[in-house]
Amino acid sequence: QAQLVESGGGLVQPGGSLRLSCVVSISMYSLNEMGWYRQAPGKEREMVAVMIDGGSTNYADSVKGRFTISRDNRKNTVNLQMTSLRPEDTAVYYCHVDQLFAGSKYDYWGQGTQVTVAS
């Protein structure tokens, strides 16, 4: 069973940057997919950026060119570098990983970290 702990959220002005980090309690090499999702008030949770084992990435159209997902196997972290932030990026950001084991897929979520973009 994996535990995920996010950090790095906060209040930032439009045009600013933040870096989110997610510490994963299990081996990164056992993961199939890792990524970041977000949920704004009154909206459904949406994918922001995902990385598939092997390194391929996928981004929401709204964040392409501004956000970058990365992993650090030594530190067991999944990171999201966010630049040129906009008020519409305001949301709770969740870290997600999934693991394939014995023919089943296991999904794990962090508790979320608030990102607020406002002047």
mmCIF file of C-alpha atoms in Angstrom:
data_model
loop_
_atom_site.group_PDB
_atom_site.id
_atom_site.type_symbol
_atom_site.label_atom_id
_atom_site.label_comp_id
_atom_site.label_asym_id
_atom_site.label_seq_id
_atom_site.Cartn_x
_atom_site.Cartn_y
_atom_site.Cartn_z
ATOM 1 C CA GLN A 1 0.000 0.000 0.000
ATOM 2 C CA ALA A 2 1.455 3.332 -1.061
ATOM 3 C CA GLN A 3 1.211 6.631 0.745
ATOM 4 C CA LEU A 4 1.614 9.920 -1.093
ATOM 5 C CA VAL A 5 2.412 13.223 0.557
ATOM 6 C CA GLU A 6 2.240 16.426 -1.470
ATOM 7 C CA SER A 7 3.886 19.730 -0.692
ATOM 8 C CA GLY A 8 4.656 23.020 -2.378
ATOM 9 C CA GLY A 9 1.244 24.597 -2.786
ATOM 10 C CA GLY A 10 0.442 28.137 -1.774
ATOM 11 C CA LEU A 11 -0.581 31.585 -2.911
ATOM 12 C CA VAL A 12 1.166 33.067 -5.940
ATOM 13 C CA GLN A 13 0.551 36.054 -8.169
ATOM 14 C CA PRO A 14 -0.437 35.639 -11.812
ATOM 15 C CA GLY A 15 2.647 34.959 -13.891
ATOM 16 C CA GLY A 16 4.450 33.392 -10.965
ATOM 17 C CA SER A 17 5.811 29.894 -10.450
ATOM 18 C CA LEU A 18 5.394 27.052 -7.984
ATOM 19 C CA ARG A 19 6.897 23.612 -7.700
ATOM 20 C CA LEU A 20 4.802 20.792 -6.290
ATOM 21 C CA SER A 21 6.419 17.674 -4.930
ATOM 22 C CA CYS A 22 4.919 14.310 -4.047
ATOM 23 C CA VAL A 23 6.814 11.821 -1.916
ATOM 24 C CA VAL A 24 5.878 8.232 -2.719
ATOM 25 C CA SER A 25 6.309 5.591 -0.025
ATOM 26 C CA ILE A 26 6.918 2.645 -2.379
ATOM 27 C CA SER A 27 9.535 1.996 -5.011
ATOM 28 C CA MET A 28 9.194 4.250 -8.033
ATOM 29 C CA TYR A 29 10.248 1.323 -10.188
ATOM 30 C CA SER A 30 7.055 -0.538 -9.252
ATOM 31 C CA LEU A 31 4.825 2.208 -10.638
ATOM 32 C CA ASN A 32 3.017 2.125 -13.946
ATOM 33 C CA GLU A 33 1.770 5.683 -14.150
ATOM 34 C CA MET A 34 2.310 8.768 -12.011
ATOM 35 C CA GLY A 35 0.812 12.188 -12.355
ATOM 36 C CA TRP A 36 -0.943 15.260 -11.111
ATOM 37 C CA TYR A 37 -4.639 16.059 -11.177
ATOM 38 C CA ARG A 38 -6.526 19.102 -9.964
ATOM 39 C CA GLN A 39 -10.001 20.019 -8.835
ATOM 40 C CA ALA A 40 -11.345 23.544 -8.762
ATOM 41 C CA PRO A 41 -14.439 24.483 -6.731
ATOM 42 C CA GLY A 42 -17.595 23.285 -8.451
ATOM 43 C CA LYS A 43 -15.663 21.373 -11.105
ATOM 44 C CA GLU A 44 -14.686 17.777 -11.663
ATOM 45 C CA ARG A 45 -11.193 16.537 -11.049
ATOM 46 C CA GLU A 46 -9.106 16.774 -14.214
ATOM 47 C CA MET A 47 -5.785 15.440 -15.398
ATOM 48 C CA VAL A 48 -2.990 17.989 -15.437
ATOM 49 C CA ALA A 49 0.090 15.932 -16.313
ATOM 50 C CA VAL A 50 0.956 12.250 -16.296
ATOM 51 C CA MET A 51 4.107 10.254 -16.842
ATOM 52 C CA ILE A 52 4.024 6.650 -17.942
ATOM 53 C CA ASP A 53 6.688 4.178 -16.871
ATOM 54 C CA GLY A 54 9.299 4.553 -19.583
ATOM 55 C CA GLY A 55 9.150 8.305 -19.517
ATOM 56 C CA SER A 56 6.429 9.368 -21.925
ATOM 57 C CA THR A 57 4.349 12.302 -20.742
ATOM 58 C CA ASN A 58 0.938 13.756 -21.422
ATOM 59 C CA TYR A 59 -0.350 17.208 -20.500
ATOM 60 C CA ALA A 60 -3.706 18.917 -20.442
ATOM 61 C CA ASP A 61 -3.939 21.401 -23.292
ATOM 62 C CA SER A 62 -4.418 24.232 -20.819
ATOM 63 C CA VAL A 63 -0.999 23.683 -19.215
ATOM 64 C CA LYS A 64 1.160 22.644 -22.174
ATOM 65 C CA GLY A 65 4.283 24.733 -22.370
ATOM 66 C CA ARG A 66 3.827 26.021 -18.809
ATOM 67 C CA PHE A 67 3.938 22.925 -16.582
ATOM 68 C CA THR A 68 6.536 20.164 -16.497
ATOM 69 C CA ILE A 69 6.218 16.813 -14.744
ATOM 70 C CA SER A 70 9.329 14.990 -13.594
ATOM 71 C CA ARG A 71 10.391 12.146 -11.335
ATOM 72 C CA ASP A 72 13.325 11.656 -9.035
ATOM 73 C CA ASN A 73 13.843 7.951 -8.378
ATOM 74 C CA ARG A 74 16.532 8.635 -5.805
ATOM 75 C CA LYS A 75 14.250 10.838 -3.712
ATOM 76 C CA ASN A 76 11.071 8.878 -4.546
ATOM 77 C CA THR A 77 9.294 11.992 -5.716
ATOM 78 C CA VAL A 78 7.004 13.063 -8.526
ATOM 79 C CA ASN A 79 7.271 16.778 -9.202
ATOM 80 C CA LEU A 80 5.277 19.385 -11.059
ATOM 81 C CA GLN A 81 7.002 22.606 -12.041
ATOM 82 C CA MET A 82 4.380 25.251 -12.784
ATOM 83 C CA THR A 83 5.256 28.515 -14.503
ATOM 84 C CA SER A 84 3.274 31.430 -15.937
ATOM 85 C CA LEU A 85 0.489 30.637 -13.528
ATOM 86 C CA ARG A 86 -2.987 31.959 -14.219
ATOM 87 C CA PRO A 87 -5.989 32.511 -11.942
ATOM 88 C CA GLU A 88 -7.709 29.596 -13.685
ATOM 89 C CA ASP A 89 -4.956 27.302 -12.391
ATOM 90 C CA THR A 90 -6.367 27.784 -8.894
ATOM 91 C CA ALA A 91 -7.368 24.376 -7.549
ATOM 92 C CA VAL A 92 -6.480 21.608 -5.156
ATOM 93 C CA TYR A 93 -3.735 19.569 -6.787
ATOM 94 C CA TYR A 94 -3.557 15.834 -6.188
ATOM 95 C CA CYS A 95 -0.735 13.432 -6.783
ATOM 96 C CA HIS A 96 -1.708 10.052 -8.219
ATOM 97 C CA VAL A 97 0.188 6.866 -8.931
ATOM 98 C CA ASP A 98 -0.902 3.441 -10.009
ATOM 99 C CA GLN A 99 0.761 0.096 -9.677
ATOM 100 C CA LEU A 100 0.239 -3.101 -11.633
ATOM 101 C CA PHE A 101 0.602 -6.226 -9.529
ATOM 102 C CA ALA A 102 -0.589 -9.800 -10.032
ATOM 103 C CA GLY A 103 -2.970 -8.791 -12.773
ATOM 104 C CA SER A 104 -4.602 -5.968 -10.843
ATOM 105 C CA LYS A 105 -4.206 -2.203 -10.881
ATOM 106 C CA TYR A 106 -3.937 -0.298 -7.641
ATOM 107 C CA ASP A 107 -4.596 3.442 -7.515
ATOM 108 C CA TYR A 108 -3.212 5.748 -4.860
ATOM 109 C CA TRP A 109 -3.959 9.424 -4.195
ATOM 110 C CA GLY A 110 -2.401 12.073 -2.036
ATOM 111 C CA GLN A 111 -4.378 14.316 0.263
ATOM 112 C CA GLY A 112 -4.091 17.329 -2.035
ATOM 113 C CA THR A 113 -2.343 20.677 -1.845
ATOM 114 C CA GLN A 114 -4.025 24.018 -2.485
ATOM 115 C CA VAL A 115 -2.705 26.278 -5.232
ATOM 116 C CA THR A 116 -4.175 29.757 -5.387
ATOM 117 C CA VAL A 117 -3.247 32.195 -8.143
ATOM 118 C CA ALA A 118 -4.406 35.699 -7.318
ATOM 119 C CA SER A 119 -3.162 39.251 -7.078
#
